[in-house]
Structure formats: C-alpha cells, structure tokens
PDB file of C-alpha atoms in Angstrom:
ATOM      1  CA  MET A  61     105.656  83.321 121.362  1.00 39.00           C
ATOM      2  CA  THR A  62     107.416  85.900 119.170  1.00 41.00           C
ATOM      3  CA  ILE A  63     106.007  87.034 115.855  1.00 41.00           C
ATOM      4  CA  GLU A  64     108.405  88.174 113.129  1.00 45.00           C
ATOM      5  CA  TYR A  65     107.337  91.127 110.969  1.00 41.00           C
ATOM      6  CA  ASP A  66     110.576  91.591 109.004  1.00 44.00           C
ATOM      7  CA  ASN A  67     109.240  89.787 105.934  1.00 44.00           C
ATOM      8  CA  LEU A  68     106.256  92.087 105.411  1.00 43.00           C
ATOM      9  CA  ALA A  69     106.121  93.627 101.950  1.00 44.00           C
ATOM     10  CA  THR A  70     106.608  97.368 101.771  1.00 45.00           C
ATOM     11  CA  PRO A  71     104.206  99.131  99.399  1.00 44.00           C
ATOM     12  CA  SER A  72     105.739 100.932  96.456  1.00 47.00           C
ATOM     13  CA  GLU A  73     105.912 104.680  96.900  1.00 48.00           C
ATOM     14  CA  SER A  74     105.675 105.417  93.158  1.00 47.00           C
ATOM     15  CA  THR A  75     102.502 106.960  91.788  1.00 48.00           C
ATOM     16  CA  GLU A  76     103.761 106.943  88.198  1.00 50.00           C
ATOM     17  CA  PRO A  77     101.332 105.249  85.804  1.00 45.00           C
ATOM     18  CA  THR A  78     102.681 102.130  84.181  1.00 45.00           C
ATOM     19  CA  GLU A  79     101.162  99.673  81.782  1.00 47.00           C
ATOM     20  CA  CYS A  80      98.217  98.056  83.491  1.00 53.00           C
ATOM     21  CA  ASN A  81      98.425  94.273  83.579  1.00 55.00           C
ATOM     22  CA  HIS A  82      94.642  94.114  83.743  1.00 58.00           C
ATOM     23  CA  CYS A  83      93.566  96.304  80.834  1.00 55.00           C
ATOM     24  CA  GLY A  84      96.753  96.790  78.784  1.00 53.00           C
ATOM     25  CA  SER A  85      96.467 100.576  78.805  1.00 57.00           C
ATOM     26  CA  GLU A  86      99.800 102.368  79.133  1.00 58.00           C
ATOM     27  CA  ASN A  87      98.545 105.395  81.041  1.00 61.00           C
ATOM     28  CA  HIS A  88      95.887 103.712  83.146  1.00 61.00           C
ATOM     29  CA  GLN A  89      95.969 104.439  86.854  1.00 73.00           C
ATOM     30  CA  HIS A  90      94.067 102.221  89.204  1.00 77.00           C
ATOM     31  CA  GLY A  91      91.080 103.829  90.879  1.00 73.00           C
ATOM     32  CA  TYR A  92      92.655 104.021  94.313  1.00 79.00           C
ATOM     33  CA  ILE A  93      95.694 106.056  93.181  1.00 79.00           C
ATOM     34  CA  ALA A  94      94.040 109.401  93.998  1.00 78.00           C
ATOM     35  CA  ASP A  95      93.585 108.192  97.600  1.00 85.00           C
ATOM     36  CA  LYS A  96      96.776 106.123  97.777  1.00 90.00           C
ATOM     37  CA  GLU A  97      98.249 108.025 100.734  1.00 93.00           C
ATOM     38  CA  SER A  98      95.018 107.644 102.689  1.00 93.00           C
ATOM     39  CA  TYR A  99      94.942 103.908 101.980  1.00 92.00           C
ATOM     40  CA  LEU A 100      98.586 103.571 103.016  1.00 95.00           C
ATOM     41  CA  ARG A 101      97.889 105.396 106.305  1.00 96.00           C
ATOM     42  CA  ARG A 102      94.902 103.159 106.975  1.00 96.00           C
ATOM     43  CA  MET A 103      96.916 100.028 106.204  1.00 96.00           C
ATOM     44  CA  LYS A 104      99.720 101.155 108.517  1.00 98.00           C
ATOM     45  CA  ARG A 105      97.116 101.689 111.227  1.00 97.00           C
ATOM     46  CA  LEU A 106      95.811  98.162 110.589  1.00 98.00           C
ATOM     47  CA  GLU A 107      99.357  96.841 110.811  1.00 98.00           C
ATOM     48  CA  GLY A 108      99.729  98.574 114.175  1.00 98.00           C
ATOM     49  CA  GLN A 109      96.467  97.046 115.364  1.00 98.00           C
ATOM     50  CA  ALA A 110      97.660  93.588 114.293  1.00 98.00           C
ATOM     51  CA  ARG A 111     100.939  94.077 116.157  1.00 98.00           C
ATOM     52  CA  GLY A 112      98.981  95.175 119.218  1.00 98.00           C
ATOM     53  CA  ILE A 113      96.860  92.036 119.047  1.00 98.00           C
ATOM     54  CA  ALA A 114      99.984  89.891 118.714  1.00 98.00           C
ATOM     55  CA  LYS A 115     101.412  91.614 121.787  1.00 99.00           C
ATOM     56  CA  MET A 116      98.185  90.941 123.683  1.00 98.00           C
ATOM     57  CA  ILE A 117      98.523  87.257 122.832  1.00 98.00           C
ATOM     58  CA  GLU A 118     102.208  87.239 123.812  1.00 98.00           C
ATOM     59  CA  GLU A 119     101.253  88.842 127.135  1.00 98.00           C
ATOM     60  CA  GLU A 120      98.401  86.338 127.594  1.00 98.00           C
ATOM     61  CA  LYS A 121      95.679  88.989 127.857  1.00 98.00           C
ATOM     62  CA  TYR A 122      92.039  88.058 128.385  1.00 98.00           C
ATOM     63  CA  CYS A 123      90.580  86.301 125.334  1.00 97.00           C
ATOM     64  CA  ILE A 124      87.488  88.524 125.089  1.00 98.00           C
ATOM     65  CA  ASP A 125      89.692  91.625 125.021  1.00 98.00           C
ATOM     66  CA  ILE A 126      91.710  90.079 122.180  1.00 98.00           C
ATOM     67  CA  LEU A 127      88.524  89.187 120.297  1.00 98.00           C
ATOM     68  CA  THR A 128      87.281  92.762 120.718  1.00 98.00           C
ATOM     69  CA  GLN A 129      90.477  94.062 119.121  1.00 98.00           C
ATOM     70  CA  ILE A 130      90.234  91.493 116.310  1.00 98.00           C
ATOM     71  CA  SER A 131      86.681  92.670 115.664  1.00 97.00           C
ATOM     72  CA  ALA A 132      87.882  96.286 115.416  1.00 97.00           C
ATOM     73  CA  LEU A 133      90.691  95.261 113.055  1.00 98.00           C
ATOM     74  CA  THR A 134      88.256  93.299 110.890  1.00 95.00           C
ATOM     75  CA  LYS A 135      85.855  96.251 110.689  1.00 96.00           C
ATOM     76  CA  ALA A 136      88.690  98.597 109.725  1.00 96.00           C
ATOM     77  CA  ALA A 137      89.905  96.159 107.048  1.00 95.00           C
ATOM     78  CA  GLN A 138      86.365  95.945 105.687  1.00 94.00           C
ATOM     79  CA  GLY A 139      86.315  99.731 105.406  1.00 94.00           C
ATOM     80  CA  VAL A 140      89.499  99.704 103.345  1.00 95.00           C
ATOM     81  CA  ALA A 141      88.150  96.892 101.166  1.00 94.00           C
ATOM     82  CA  THR A 142      84.869  98.729 100.588  1.00 93.00           C
ATOM     83  CA  GLY A 143      86.729 101.888  99.579  1.00 94.00           C
ATOM     84  CA  LEU A 144      88.946  99.968  97.155  1.00 92.00           C
ATOM     85  CA  LEU A 145      85.898  98.281  95.651  1.00 92.00           C
ATOM     86  CA  GLU A 146      84.147 101.633  95.179  1.00 92.00           C
ATOM     87  CA  ASP A 147      87.266 103.055  93.548  1.00 91.00           C
ATOM     88  CA  HIS A 148      87.452 100.016  91.262  1.00 89.00           C
ATOM     89  CA  LEU A 149      83.827 100.433  90.187  1.00 90.00           C
ATOM     90  CA  HIS A 150      84.076 104.196  89.634  1.00 89.00           C
ATOM     91  CA  HIS A 151      87.373 104.050  87.816  1.00 87.00           C
ATOM     92  CA  CYS A 152      88.445 100.697  86.364  1.00 86.00           C
ATOM     93  CA  VAL A 153      84.990  99.362  85.472  1.00 88.00           C
ATOM     94  CA  LEU A 154      83.802 102.748  84.221  1.00 88.00           C
ATOM     95  CA  ASP A 155      86.970 103.185  82.121  1.00 86.00           C
ATOM     96  CA  ALA A 156      86.384  99.793  80.503  1.00 86.00           C
ATOM     97  CA  ALA A 157      82.805 100.808  79.680  1.00 89.00           C
ATOM     98  CA  HIS A 158      83.968 104.124  78.194  1.00 88.00           C
ATOM     99  CA  MET A 159      86.468 102.265  76.005  1.00 87.00           C
ATOM    100  CA  GLN A 160      83.423 100.483  74.552  1.00 88.00           C
ATOM    101  CA  ASP A 161      85.248  97.170  74.855  1.00 87.00           C
ATOM    102  CA  GLU A 162      82.449  94.732  75.682  1.00 90.00           C
ATOM    103  CA  GLN A 163      84.769  91.877  76.650  1.00 92.00           C
ATOM    104  CA  LEU A 164      86.916  94.050  78.930  1.00 90.00           C
ATOM    105  CA  THR A 165      83.812  95.580  80.506  1.00 90.00           C
ATOM    106  CA  GLN A 166      82.374  92.135  81.213  1.00 92.00           C
ATOM    107  CA  GLU A 167      85.713  91.040  82.719  1.00 92.00           C
ATOM    108  CA  LYS A 168      85.757  94.081  85.016  1.00 91.00           C
ATOM    109  CA  ILE A 169      82.167  93.464  86.099  1.00 92.00           C
ATOM    110  CA  ALA A 170      83.003  89.801  86.791  1.00 93.00           C
ATOM    111  CA  GLU A 171      86.050  90.867  88.845  1.00 92.00           C
ATOM    112  CA  ALA A 172      83.917  93.258  90.874  1.00 92.00           C
ATOM    113  CA  SER A 173      81.220  90.623  91.408  1.00 93.00           C
ATOM    114  CA  SER A 174      83.823  88.131  92.578  1.00 93.00           C
ATOM    115  CA  ALA A 175      85.332  90.696  94.954  1.00 91.00           C
ATOM    116  CA  ILE A 176      81.888  91.479  96.384  1.00 92.00           C
ATOM    117  CA  LYS A 177      81.280  87.769  97.002  1.00 92.00           C
ATOM    118  CA  ARG A 178      84.637  87.480  98.806  1.00 90.00           C
ATOM    119  CA  LEU A 179      83.876  90.554 100.911  1.00 87.00           C
ATOM    120  CA  MET A 180      80.497  89.186 101.923  1.00 87.00           C
ATOM    121  CA  ARG A 181      82.241  86.158 103.482  1.00 84.00           C
ATOM    122  CA  PHE A 182      83.859  88.393 106.144  1.00 57.00           C
TER     123      PHE A 182
END
C-alpha cells in the first residue's frame, strides 16, 4: 500500500492582513497570526507523524504500536486545536465585542461554541 502526499495543500507564507471574510474588516488579522510560525512547525511535525504512521502500516508493524502513534498524533493535534481556539477567543471574539457589534459578537461566540463541541468529540 502506497500513500500519495503530493496533493496536500501548502499553507500560505503571507502574513499580510487582508479583508477578513468573517468580520469584513480590512485590517483584521486572525488571532493565530502572531504564532503562525509556531503553528506551521507543529503542523509539519504532525504531518511527519502521519507519514511515519503510514510507513508503519506499509511495513505491517504491530497494531498496538501503530495505535500508540495515532494516540500521540491525536494528542498533538488537540494541542494545536486548543491553541487556535484560545487565539480565536482572545482575538476574534474579543475584537467583535470591542466593535460593539452585538450580532457579530453573537456570531463569534456561536462559532467558538460550535468549535468547542467539535473538539470535545475527539
């Protein structure tokens, strides 16, 4: 079994603020931008872990060893997700509240609540 990785999306390297599709602000930067490089490093590490797991499967390694690696990958992904959620709350939700736009603030809170529910399904 061979797994192809050529079609993986490459993250944009630009940190220039653009118009936000979620709040309409022209100079809005998403909360994670300050830690973008750290997130990219962590995601590349996760990608490496996933490739390692695929190799273990290709080499027919012991199933418990594979499950142990999947557990580590899942925990690392949860750490990234938790960080992104914290950044969203401290930046995007807080910005909406500071704009005193009740509807936008409620939308951001609903987005965060939905994300928390998805994360709790891990």
